[in-house]
Amino acid sequence: MRSYIVFPKVEDLPTVKGDFYALGHIPNIIGTIDGTHVALVPPHRSEQVYRNRKSYHSMNVQMVCLADQYTSHVNAMFPGSVHDAYILRNSSIPYVMGQLQRHRVWLLGDSGYPNLSWLLTPVRNPRTRAEERYNEAHGQTRRVIERTFGLLKARFRCLHMTGGSLLYSPKKVCQIIVACCVLHNLALRRQVPFLQEDGPDGGVVAAVEPVDSEEEEAEEEDMNNRDSVIQQYFQ
């Protein structure tokens, strides 16, 4: 995992930022973050802990991806009842992004995450045309994480709802998820073609899968940073 799922190196940041800028014209983005759920049969003694808000049992998988759908971070160790913002706070991402702040870079996340100095979220109730333009650009850019989930689950049907629930311990399920992410990155790096018959029912999974994440509104923590981006680039 440490060899194949890694954040961009400092020398690669200009290329990564350029790739994201081409998606939605937001500068200095080095990743999009979101969570998705992988169904499992839960341990009997802690069944309720694994029940998510959509009433099935799962592991909540937090992922960061690049513009080319390459996975740069994955955290698969939290049960389905745990919210995305909690996983973020208890992951290595705050530390890594803190180390990169002198390069003035950001991640993009949905409204289930707090707005931080290194994490940009949408404006919940846009009041100006600049805020609307920012939200449109944010959505266009962040969509790549949904496409990444769709491609990952299409290649590895055990992670997709149509493949049923994984019949292993939570620890083993975490290992399976991480292994699939490593293989996903290897497939992209080696340009392994995605075959249509790999998708559910012999077809291609939708380009943007209905991601079964649990979006809730998190507290806004650093709106000044987002406001400066809107004023500087979207007026």
Coordinates of N, CA and C in Angstrom, one line a residue:
M1 N 0.8 -1.2 0.0 CA 0.0 0.0 0.0 C 0.9 1.2 0.0
R2 N 1.9 1.3 0.8 CA 2.8 2.4 0.9 C 3.5 2.7 -0.4
S3 N 3.7 1.7 -1.2 CA 4.4 1.9 -2.5 C 3.5 2.3 -3.6
Y4 N 2.2 2.0 -3.5 CA 1.3 2.2 -4.6 C 0.1 3.2 -4.4
I5 N -0.1 3.5 -3.1 CA -1.2 4.5 -2.8 C -0.5 5.6 -2.0
V6 N -0.1 6.6 -2.7 CA 0.7 7.7 -2.1 C 0.2 9.1 -2.6
F7 N 0.3 10.1 -1.8 CA 0.1 11.5 -2.2 C 1.1 11.9 -3.2
P8 N 0.8 12.9 -4.0 CA 1.8 13.4 -5.0 C 3.0 13.9 -4.3
K9 N 4.2 13.7 -4.9 CA 5.4 14.3 -4.4 C 5.4 15.8 -4.8
V10 N 6.2 16.5 -4.0 CA 6.3 17.9 -4.2 C 6.6 18.3 -5.7
E11 N 7.6 17.6 -6.3 CA 8.0 17.9 -7.6 C 6.9 17.6 -8.7
D12 N 5.9 16.8 -8.3 CA 4.7 16.5 -9.2 C 3.6 17.4 -9.0
L13 N 3.6 18.3 -8.0 CA 2.4 19.1 -7.7 C 2.0 20.0 -8.9
P14 N 2.9 20.6 -9.6 CA 2.5 21.4 -10.8 C 1.7 20.7 -11.8
T15 N 2.1 19.4 -12.1 CA 1.3 18.6 -13.0 C 0.0 18.2 -12.5
V16 N -0.1 17.8 -11.2 CA -1.3 17.4 -10.6 C -2.3 18.6 -10.6
K17 N -1.8 19.8 -10.2 CA -2.7 20.9 -10.2 C -3.2 21.3 -11.6
G18 N -2.3 21.1 -12.6 CA -2.7 21.4 -13.9 C -3.8 20.5 -14.4
D19 N -3.7 19.2 -14.1 CA -4.7 18.2 -14.5 C -6.1 18.6 -13.8
F20 N -6.1 19.0 -12.6 CA -7.3 19.3 -11.9 C -7.9 20.6 -12.5
Y21 N -7.0 21.6 -12.8 CA -7.5 22.9 -13.3 C -8.2 22.7 -14.6
A22 N -7.8 21.7 -15.4 CA -8.4 21.4 -16.7 C -9.9 20.9 -16.5
L23 N -10.2 20.3 -15.3 CA -11.5 19.8 -15.1 C -12.5 20.9 -14.8
G24 N -12.2 21.8 -14.0 CA -13.2 22.8 -13.5 C -12.6 24.2 -13.3
H25 N -11.3 24.4 -13.6 CA -10.7 25.7 -13.5 C -10.7 26.3 -12.1
I26 N -10.5 25.4 -11.1 CA -10.1 25.8 -9.8 C -8.7 25.5 -9.6
P27 N -7.9 26.5 -9.2 CA -6.4 26.3 -9.1 C -6.0 25.6 -7.9
N28 N -4.8 25.0 -7.9 CA -4.1 24.5 -6.7 C -4.8 23.3 -6.1
I29 N -5.6 22.6 -6.8 CA -6.2 21.3 -6.3 C -5.3 20.1 -6.5
I30 N -5.1 19.3 -5.5 CA -4.3 18.1 -5.7 C -5.0 16.9 -5.3
G31 N -6.4 16.9 -5.1 CA -7.1 15.7 -4.9 C -8.6 16.0 -4.5
T32 N -9.4 15.0 -4.8 CA -10.8 15.1 -4.3 C -11.0 14.0 -3.3
I33 N -11.8 14.3 -2.3 CA -12.0 13.3 -1.2 C -13.5 13.0 -1.1
D34 N -13.8 11.8 -0.8 CA -15.2 11.4 -0.5 C -15.2 10.0 0.1
G35 N -16.4 9.5 0.6 CA -16.5 8.2 1.1 C -17.5 7.4 0.3
T36 N -17.3 6.1 0.4 CA -18.3 5.2 -0.2 C -18.4 4.0 0.7
H37 N -19.4 3.2 0.5 CA -19.6 2.0 1.4 C -19.5 0.7 0.7
V38 N -18.8 -0.2 1.3 CA -18.7 -1.6 0.8 C -19.4 -2.5 1.8
A39 N -20.4 -3.2 1.3 CA -21.2 -4.1 2.1 C -20.5 -5.3 2.6
L40 N -20.8 -5.7 3.9 CA -20.3 -6.9 4.5 C -21.3 -7.5 5.4
V41 N -21.1 -8.7 5.8 CA -21.9 -9.4 6.8 C -21.2 -9.1 8.1
P42 N -21.9 -8.4 9.0 CA -21.2 -7.9 10.2 C -21.0 -8.9 11.3
P43 N -20.1 -8.7 12.2 CA -19.9 -9.6 13.4 C -21.2 -9.5 14.2
H44 N -21.7 -10.6 14.7 CA -23.0 -10.7 15.4 C -23.0 -9.7 16.6
R45 N -21.9 -9.7 17.4 CA -21.9 -8.9 18.6 C -21.9 -7.4 18.4
S46 N -21.5 -6.9 17.2 CA -21.4 -5.5 17.0 C -22.2 -5.1 15.7
E47 N -23.2 -5.8 15.4 CA -24.0 -5.7 14.2 C -24.4 -4.2 14.0
Q48 N -24.9 -3.5 15.0 CA -25.4 -2.2 14.9 C -24.4 -1.2 14.5
V49 N -23.1 -1.4 14.9 CA -22.0 -0.5 14.6 C -21.8 -0.4 13.1
Y50 N -22.1 -1.5 12.4 CA -21.8 -1.6 10.9 C -23.0 -1.2 10.1
R51 N -24.1 -0.8 10.7 CA -25.3 -0.4 10.0 C -25.2 1.0 9.6
N52 N -25.2 1.3 8.3 CA -25.1 2.7 7.9 C -26.5 3.4 7.8
R53 N -26.6 4.6 7.4 CA -27.8 5.4 7.4 C -28.8 4.9 6.3
K54 N -28.3 4.0 5.4 CA -29.1 3.5 4.4 C -29.6 2.1 4.8
S55 N -29.3 1.7 6.1 CA -29.9 0.5 6.7 C -29.3 -0.8 6.1
Y56 N -28.1 -0.7 5.6 CA -27.4 -2.0 5.4 C -26.0 -1.9 6.0
H57 N -25.3 -3.1 6.2 CA -24.1 -3.1 6.9 C -22.9 -2.9 5.9
S58 N -21.9 -2.2 6.4 CA -20.8 -1.8 5.5 C -19.6 -1.3 6.2
M59 N -18.5 -1.2 5.5 CA -17.3 -0.4 5.9 C -17.4 0.9 5.1
N60 N -17.2 2.0 5.8 CA -17.1 3.3 5.2 C -15.7 3.6 4.7
V61 N -15.6 3.7 3.4 CA -14.2 3.8 2.8 C -14.0 5.2 2.3
Q62 N -13.0 5.9 3.0 CA -12.6 7.2 2.6 C -11.5 7.2 1.6
M63 N -11.6 7.9 0.5 CA -10.6 7.9 -0.6 C -10.3 9.3 -1.1
V64 N -9.1 9.5 -1.5 CA -8.6 10.7 -2.2 C -8.1 10.2 -3.5
C65 N -8.5 10.9 -4.6 CA -8.1 10.5 -5.9 C -7.5 11.7 -6.7
L66 N -6.7 11.4 -7.7 CA -6.2 12.4 -8.6 C -7.1 12.6 -9.8
A67 N -6.8 13.5 -10.7 CA -7.7 13.8 -11.8 C -7.8 12.7 -12.8
D68 N -6.8 11.8 -12.8 CA -6.8 10.6 -13.7 C -7.4 9.4 -13.0
Q69 N -8.1 9.6 -11.9 CA -8.7 8.5 -11.1 C -7.8 7.6 -10.4
Y70 N -6.5 8.0 -10.3 CA -5.5 7.3 -9.5 C -5.8 7.5 -8.0
T71 N -5.8 6.5 -7.2 CA -6.0 6.6 -5.8 C -4.8 7.0 -5.0
S72 N -4.8 8.2 -4.3 CA -3.7 8.7 -3.6 C -3.8 8.5 -2.1
H73 N -5.0 8.1 -1.6 CA -5.2 7.8 -0.2 C -6.4 6.9 0.0
V74 N -6.4 5.9 0.9 CA -7.6 5.1 1.2 C -7.6 4.8 2.7
N75 N -8.7 4.9 3.3 CA -8.9 4.5 4.7 C -10.1 3.7 4.8
A76 N -10.0 2.4 5.0 CA -11.1 1.5 5.0 C -11.4 0.8 6.3
M77 N -10.9 1.4 7.4 CA -11.0 0.7 8.7 C -12.1 1.1 9.6
F78 N -13.1 2.0 9.1 CA -14.2 2.5 9.9 C -15.5 1.8 9.5
P79 N -16.3 1.4 10.4 CA -17.6 0.8 10.1 C -18.6 1.8 9.5
G80 N -19.6 1.3 8.9 CA -20.6 2.1 8.2 C -21.3 3.2 8.9
S81 N -21.4 3.1 10.3 CA -22.1 4.1 11.0 C -21.3 5.3 11.3
V82 N -20.0 5.3 11.0 CA -19.1 6.4 11.2 C -19.2 7.4 10.1
H83 N -19.3 8.7 10.4 CA -19.5 9.7 9.4 C -18.1 10.1 8.8
D84 N -18.2 10.6 7.5 CA -17.0 11.0 6.8 C -16.1 12.0 7.5
A85 N -16.7 13.0 8.1 CA -15.9 14.0 8.7 C -15.1 13.4 9.9
Y86 N -15.7 12.5 10.6 CA -15.0 11.8 11.7 C -13.8 11.0 11.2
I87 N -14.0 10.3 10.1 CA -12.9 9.5 9.5 C -11.8 10.5 9.1
L88 N -12.1 11.6 8.5 CA -11.1 12.6 8.1 C -10.3 13.0 9.2
R89 N -10.9 13.4 10.3 CA -10.2 13.9 11.5 C -9.2 12.8 12.1
N90 N -9.6 11.6 11.9 CA -8.8 10.5 12.5 C -7.9 9.8 11.4
S91 N -7.6 10.4 10.4 CA -6.8 9.9 9.3 C -5.5 10.7 9.3
S92 N -4.6 10.3 8.4 CA -3.3 11.0 8.2 C -3.4 12.2 7.3
I93 N -4.6 12.4 6.7 CA -4.7 13.5 5.8 C -4.5 14.9 6.4
P94 N -5.0 15.2 7.6 CA -4.7 16.5 8.1 C -3.2 16.8 8.3
Y95 N -2.5 15.8 8.7 CA -1.0 15.9 8.8 C -0.3 16.2 7.5
V96 N -0.7 15.3 6.5 CA -0.1 15.4 5.2 C -0.4 16.8 4.6
M97 N -1.6 17.2 4.6 CA -2.0 18.5 4.0 C -1.4 19.6 4.8
G98 N -1.2 19.5 6.1 CA -0.5 20.5 6.9 C 0.9 20.7 6.4
Q99 N 1.6 19.6 6.1 CA 3.0 19.6 5.6 C 3.0 20.3 4.2
L100 N 2.0 20.2 3.5 CA 2.0 20.8 2.1 C 1.4 22.2 2.0
Q101 N 1.0 22.8 3.1 CA 0.4 24.1 3.1 C 1.3 25.2 2.6
R102 N 2.6 25.1 2.7 CA 3.5 26.1 2.2 C 3.4 26.2 0.6
H103 N 2.8 25.1 0.1 CA 2.7 25.1 -1.4 C 1.3 25.6 -1.8
R104 N 0.5 26.0 -0.9 CA -0.9 26.5 -1.1 C -1.7 25.6 -2.0
V105 N -2.0 24.4 -1.5 CA -2.7 23.4 -2.2 C -4.0 23.0 -1.4
W106 N -5.0 22.5 -2.1 CA -6.3 22.1 -1.5 C -6.8 20.8 -2.0
L107 N -7.6 20.2 -1.1 CA -8.5 19.1 -1.5 C -9.9 19.6 -1.7
L108 N -10.7 18.9 -2.5 CA -12.1 19.2 -2.7 C -13.0 18.2 -2.0
G109 N -14.0 18.6 -1.2 CA -14.9 17.6 -0.6 C -16.3 18.1 -0.7
D110 N -17.3 17.2 -0.4 CA -18.7 17.7 -0.4 C -19.0 18.3 0.9
S111 N -20.3 18.6 1.1 CA -20.7 19.4 2.2 C -20.7 18.5 3.5
G112 N -20.4 17.2 3.4 CA -20.3 16.4 4.5 C -19.0 16.6 5.3
Y113 N -18.1 17.4 4.7 CA -16.8 17.7 5.3 C -16.8 19.2 5.8
P114 N -16.0 19.5 6.8 CA -15.9 20.9 7.2 C -15.0 21.7 6.1
N115 N -15.2 23.0 6.0 CA -14.4 23.8 5.2 C -13.2 24.2 6.0
L116 N -12.0 23.8 5.5 CA -10.7 24.0 6.2 C -9.8 24.8 5.4
S117 N -8.6 25.1 5.9 CA -7.6 25.9 5.2 C -7.1 25.1 4.0
W118 N -7.2 23.8 4.1 CA -6.7 22.9 3.0 C -7.8 22.1 2.3
L119 N -9.1 22.3 2.7 CA -10.2 21.6 2.1 C -11.3 22.5 1.8
L120 N -11.7 22.5 0.5 CA -12.7 23.4 0.0 C -14.0 22.6 -0.2
T121 N -15.1 23.1 0.3 CA -16.4 22.5 0.1 C -17.3 23.5 -0.6
P122 N -18.5 23.0 -1.1 CA -19.4 23.9 -1.8 C -20.0 24.9 -0.9
V123 N -20.5 26.0 -1.5 CA -21.3 27.0 -0.7 C -22.7 26.4 -0.7
R124 N -23.2 26.3 0.6 CA -24.5 25.6 0.7 C -25.7 26.4 0.1
N125 N -25.7 27.7 0.3 CA -26.8 28.6 -0.2 C -26.2 29.7 -1.0
P126 N -25.7 29.5 -2.2 CA -25.0 30.6 -2.9 C -26.0 31.8 -3.2
R127 N -25.4 33.0 -2.9 CA -26.2 34.2 -3.0 C -25.7 35.1 -4.2
T128 N -24.6 34.8 -4.7 CA -24.0 35.6 -5.8 C -23.7 34.8 -7.0
R129 N -23.5 35.4 -8.1 CA -23.2 34.7 -9.3 C -21.8 34.1 -9.2
A130 N -20.9 34.7 -8.5 CA -19.5 34.2 -8.2 C -19.6 32.9 -7.4
E131 N -20.5 32.9 -6.4 CA -20.6 31.6 -5.6 C -21.2 30.5 -6.5
E132 N -22.2 30.9 -7.3 CA -22.7 29.9 -8.2 C -21.7 29.3 -9.2
R133 N -20.9 30.2 -9.7 CA -19.8 29.7 -10.6 C -18.8 28.8 -9.9
Y134 N -18.5 29.2 -8.6 CA -17.6 28.4 -7.8 C -18.2 27.0 -7.6
N135 N -19.5 26.9 -7.2 CA -20.2 25.7 -7.0 C -20.2 24.8 -8.3
E136 N -20.4 25.4 -9.4 CA -20.4 24.7 -10.7 C -19.0 24.1 -11.0
A137 N -18.0 24.9 -10.8 CA -16.6 24.4 -11.0 C -16.3 23.4 -10.0
H138 N -16.7 23.5 -8.7 CA -16.4 22.5 -7.7 C -17.1 21.2 -8.0
G139 N -18.3 21.2 -8.5 CA -19.0 20.0 -8.9 C -18.4 19.3 -10.0
Q140 N -17.9 20.1 -11.1 CA -17.3 19.5 -12.2 C -16.0 18.8 -11.8
T141 N -15.2 19.4 -10.9 CA -14.0 18.9 -10.5 C -14.1 17.7 -9.6
R142 N -15.0 17.8 -8.6 CA -15.2 16.7 -7.6 C -15.8 15.5 -8.2
R143 N -16.4 15.6 -9.4 CA -17.1 14.4 -10.0 C -16.1 13.3 -10.3
V144 N -14.8 13.6 -10.4 CA -13.8 12.6 -10.7 C -13.8 11.5 -9.6
I145 N -14.1 11.9 -8.3 CA -14.0 10.9 -7.3 C -15.2 9.9 -7.4
E146 N -16.3 10.4 -7.9 CA -17.5 9.5 -8.2 C -17.2 8.5 -9.3
R147 N -16.5 9.1 -10.4 CA -16.1 8.2 -11.5 C -15.1 7.2 -11.0
T148 N -14.2 7.6 -10.1 CA -13.2 6.6 -9.6 C -13.9 5.5 -8.8
F149 N -14.8 5.8 -7.9 CA -15.6 4.8 -7.2 C -16.3 3.9 -8.2
G150 N -16.9 4.5 -9.3 CA -17.6 3.6 -10.3 C -16.7 2.7 -11.0
L151 N -15.5 3.2 -11.4 CA -14.5 2.3 -12.1 C -14.0 1.2 -11.1
L152 N -13.6 1.6 -9.9 CA -13.1 0.7 -8.9 C -14.1 -0.5 -8.7
K153 N -15.4 -0.1 -8.5 CA -16.4 -1.1 -8.2 C -16.8 -1.9 -9.4
A154 N -16.5 -1.4 -10.6 CA -16.8 -2.1 -11.8 C -15.7 -3.2 -12.1
R155 N -14.5 -2.8 -11.8 CA -13.4 -3.7 -12.0 C -13.4 -4.8 -10.9
F156 N -13.8 -4.5 -9.7 CA -13.8 -5.4 -8.6 C -15.2 -5.6 -8.0
R157 N -15.9 -6.5 -8.6 CA -17.4 -6.6 -8.3 C -17.6 -7.0 -6.8
C158 N -16.6 -7.5 -6.1 CA -16.8 -7.8 -4.7 C -17.1 -6.5 -3.9
L159 N -16.7 -5.3 -4.4 CA -16.9 -4.1 -3.7 C -18.2 -3.4 -4.1
H160 N -18.9 -4.0 -5.1 CA -20.1 -3.4 -5.6 C -21.4 -4.0 -5.0
M161 N -22.4 -3.3 -4.8 CA -23.6 -3.8 -4.2 C -24.2 -5.0 -5.0
T162 N -24.0 -5.0 -6.3 CA -24.5 -6.2 -7.1 C -23.7 -7.4 -6.9
G163 N -22.5 -7.3 -6.2 CA -21.7 -8.5 -5.9 C -22.1 -9.1 -4.6
G164 N -23.1 -8.5 -3.9 CA -23.5 -9.0 -2.6 C -22.6 -8.5 -1.5
S165 N -22.7 -9.0 -0.3 CA -22.0 -8.6 0.9 C -20.7 -9.5 1.1
L166 N -19.6 -8.9 1.5 CA -18.4 -9.7 1.7 C -18.6 -10.5 3.0
L167 N -18.2 -11.8 2.9 CA -18.5 -12.8 4.0 C -17.2 -13.0 4.8
Y168 N -16.5 -11.9 5.2 CA -15.3 -12.0 5.9 C -15.3 -11.1 7.1
S169 N -14.3 -11.2 8.0 CA -14.2 -10.3 9.2 C -14.0 -8.9 8.7
P170 N -14.3 -7.9 9.5 CA -14.0 -6.5 9.1 C -12.6 -6.3 8.8
K171 N -11.7 -6.9 9.5 CA -10.2 -6.7 9.2 C -9.9 -7.2 7.8
K172 N -10.4 -8.4 7.5 CA -10.2 -9.0 6.2 C -10.8 -8.2 5.1
V173 N -12.0 -7.6 5.3 CA -12.7 -6.7 4.4 C -11.8 -5.5 4.1
C174 N -11.2 -4.9 5.1 CA -10.3 -3.8 4.9 C -9.2 -4.1 4.0
Q175 N -8.6 -5.3 4.3 CA -7.5 -5.8 3.5 C -7.9 -6.0 2.0
I176 N -9.1 -6.5 1.8 CA -9.6 -6.7 0.4 C -9.7 -5.4 -0.3
I177 N -10.3 -4.4 0.4 CA -10.5 -3.1 -0.2 C -9.2 -2.4 -0.6
V178 N -8.3 -2.5 0.3 CA -7.0 -1.9 0.0 C -6.3 -2.6 -1.1
A179 N -6.4 -3.9 -1.1 CA -5.8 -4.7 -2.2 C -6.4 -4.3 -3.6
C180 N -7.7 -4.1 -3.6 CA -8.4 -3.7 -4.8 C -7.9 -2.3 -5.3
C181 N -7.7 -1.4 -4.3 CA -7.2 -0.1 -4.7 C -5.8 -0.1 -5.2
V182 N -4.9 -1.0 -4.7 CA -3.6 -1.1 -5.2 C -3.7 -1.7 -6.6
L183 N -4.5 -2.7 -6.9 CA -4.6 -3.3 -8.2 C -5.2 -2.3 -9.2
H184 N -6.2 -1.4 -8.7 CA -6.7 -0.4 -9.5 C -5.6 0.6 -10.0
N185 N -4.8 1.0 -9.1 CA -3.7 1.9 -9.4 C -2.7 1.3 -10.4
L186 N -2.4 0.0 -10.2 CA -1.5 -0.7 -11.1 C -2.2 -0.8 -12.5
A187 N -3.5 -1.1 -12.6 CA -4.1 -1.2 -13.8 C -4.1 0.2 -14.6
L188 N -4.2 1.3 -13.9 CA -4.1 2.6 -14.5 C -2.7 2.9 -15.0
R189 N -1.8 2.5 -14.1 CA -0.4 2.8 -14.4 C 0.1 2.0 -15.6
R190 N -0.4 0.8 -15.7 CA 0.0 -0.1 -16.9 C -1.0 -0.1 -18.0
Q191 N -2.0 0.8 -17.9 CA -2.9 1.1 -19.0 C -3.7 -0.2 -19.4
V192 N -4.1 -1.0 -18.4 CA -4.9 -2.2 -18.6 C -6.3 -1.7 -19.0
P193 N -6.8 -2.2 -20.1 CA -8.1 -1.7 -20.6 C -9.2 -2.2 -19.7
F194 N -10.2 -1.4 -19.5 CA -11.4 -1.8 -18.8 C -12.4 -2.4 -19.8
L195 N -12.7 -3.7 -19.6 CA -13.6 -4.4 -20.6 C -15.0 -4.2 -20.2
Q196 N -15.9 -4.0 -21.2 CA -17.3 -3.8 -20.9 C -17.9 -5.0 -20.1
E197 N -17.5 -6.2 -20.4 CA -18.1 -7.3 -19.7 C -17.7 -7.4 -18.2
D198 N -16.7 -6.5 -17.8 CA -16.4 -6.5 -16.4 C -17.5 -5.8 -15.6
G199 N -18.3 -5.0 -16.2 CA -19.4 -4.3 -15.5 C -20.5 -5.2 -15.1
P200 N -21.4 -4.8 -14.2 CA -22.5 -5.6 -13.8 C -23.4 -5.9 -14.9
D201 N -24.0 -7.1 -15.0 CA -24.9 -7.5 -16.0 C -24.3 -7.5 -17.4
G202 N -22.9 -7.6 -17.4 CA -22.2 -7.7 -18.7 C -22.1 -6.3 -19.4
G203 N -22.4 -5.2 -18.7 CA -22.3 -3.9 -19.3 C -21.4 -3.0 -18.4
V204 N -21.3 -1.8 -18.9 CA -20.4 -0.8 -18.2 C -21.2 -0.2 -17.0
V205 N -20.5 -0.1 -15.9 CA -21.1 0.6 -14.8 C -21.2 2.1 -15.2
A206 N -22.3 2.8 -14.8 CA -22.5 4.2 -15.1 C -21.2 5.0 -14.8
A207 N -20.9 5.9 -15.7 CA -19.7 6.7 -15.6 C -19.6 7.4 -14.2
V208 N -20.8 7.8 -13.7 CA -20.9 8.4 -12.4 C -21.8 7.5 -11.6
E209 N -21.3 6.6 -10.9 CA -22.1 5.6 -10.1 C -22.8 6.4 -9.0
P210 N -24.1 6.0 -8.7 CA -24.8 6.6 -7.5 C -24.0 6.2 -6.3
V211 N -23.1 7.0 -5.9 CA -22.2 6.7 -4.8 C -23.0 6.6 -3.5
D212 N -22.9 5.5 -2.7 CA -23.7 5.3 -1.5 C -22.9 5.8 -0.3
S213 N -22.5 7.1 -0.4 CA -21.9 7.7 0.7 C -23.0 8.4 1.5
E214 N -22.7 8.9 2.7 CA -23.7 9.5 3.6 C -23.3 10.9 3.8
E215 N -23.9 11.8 2.9 CA -23.5 13.2 3.0 C -24.4 13.9 4.0
E216 N -23.8 14.5 5.0 CA -24.5 15.4 5.9 C -23.7 16.7 6.0
E217 N -24.4 17.7 6.4 CA -23.8 19.0 6.5 C -22.9 19.1 7.7
A218 N -21.6 19.3 7.4 CA -20.7 19.5 8.5 C -20.6 21.0 8.9
E219 N -20.0 21.2 10.0 CA -19.8 22.6 10.5 C -18.8 23.3 9.6
E220 N -19.1 24.6 9.2 CA -18.1 25.4 8.5 C -17.0 25.9 9.5
E221 N -15.8 25.6 9.2 CA -14.7 26.0 10.1 C -13.8 27.0 9.6
D222 N -13.6 27.2 8.3 CA -12.7 28.2 7.8 C -13.2 28.8 6.5
M223 N -14.3 29.6 6.6 CA -14.9 30.1 5.4 C -14.1 31.2 4.7
N224 N -13.2 31.8 5.4 CA -12.3 32.9 4.9 C -11.5 32.4 3.7
N225 N -11.0 31.2 3.9 CA -10.2 30.6 2.8 C -11.0 30.4 1.5
R226 N -12.2 29.8 1.7 CA -13.0 29.6 0.5 C -13.5 30.9 -0.1
D227 N -13.8 31.9 0.7 CA -14.2 33.2 0.2 C -13.2 33.9 -0.6
S228 N -11.9 33.7 -0.2 CA -10.8 34.3 -0.9 C -10.7 33.7 -2.3
V229 N -10.9 32.4 -2.3 CA -10.8 31.7 -3.6 C -11.9 32.2 -4.6
I230 N -13.1 32.3 -4.0 CA -14.3 32.8 -4.8 C -14.0 34.2 -5.3
Q231 N -13.5 35.1 -4.5 CA -13.3 36.5 -4.8 C -12.2 36.6 -5.9
Q232 N -11.2 35.8 -5.7 CA -10.0 35.9 -6.6 C -10.2 35.3 -8.0
Y233 N -11.0 34.2 -8.0 CA -11.0 33.4 -9.3 C -12.4 33.3 -9.9
F234 N -13.5 33.7 -9.2 CA -14.8 33.5 -9.8 C -15.7 34.8 -9.8
Q235 N -15.1 35.9 -9.5 CA -15.9 37.2 -9.6 C -16.2 37.5 -11.1

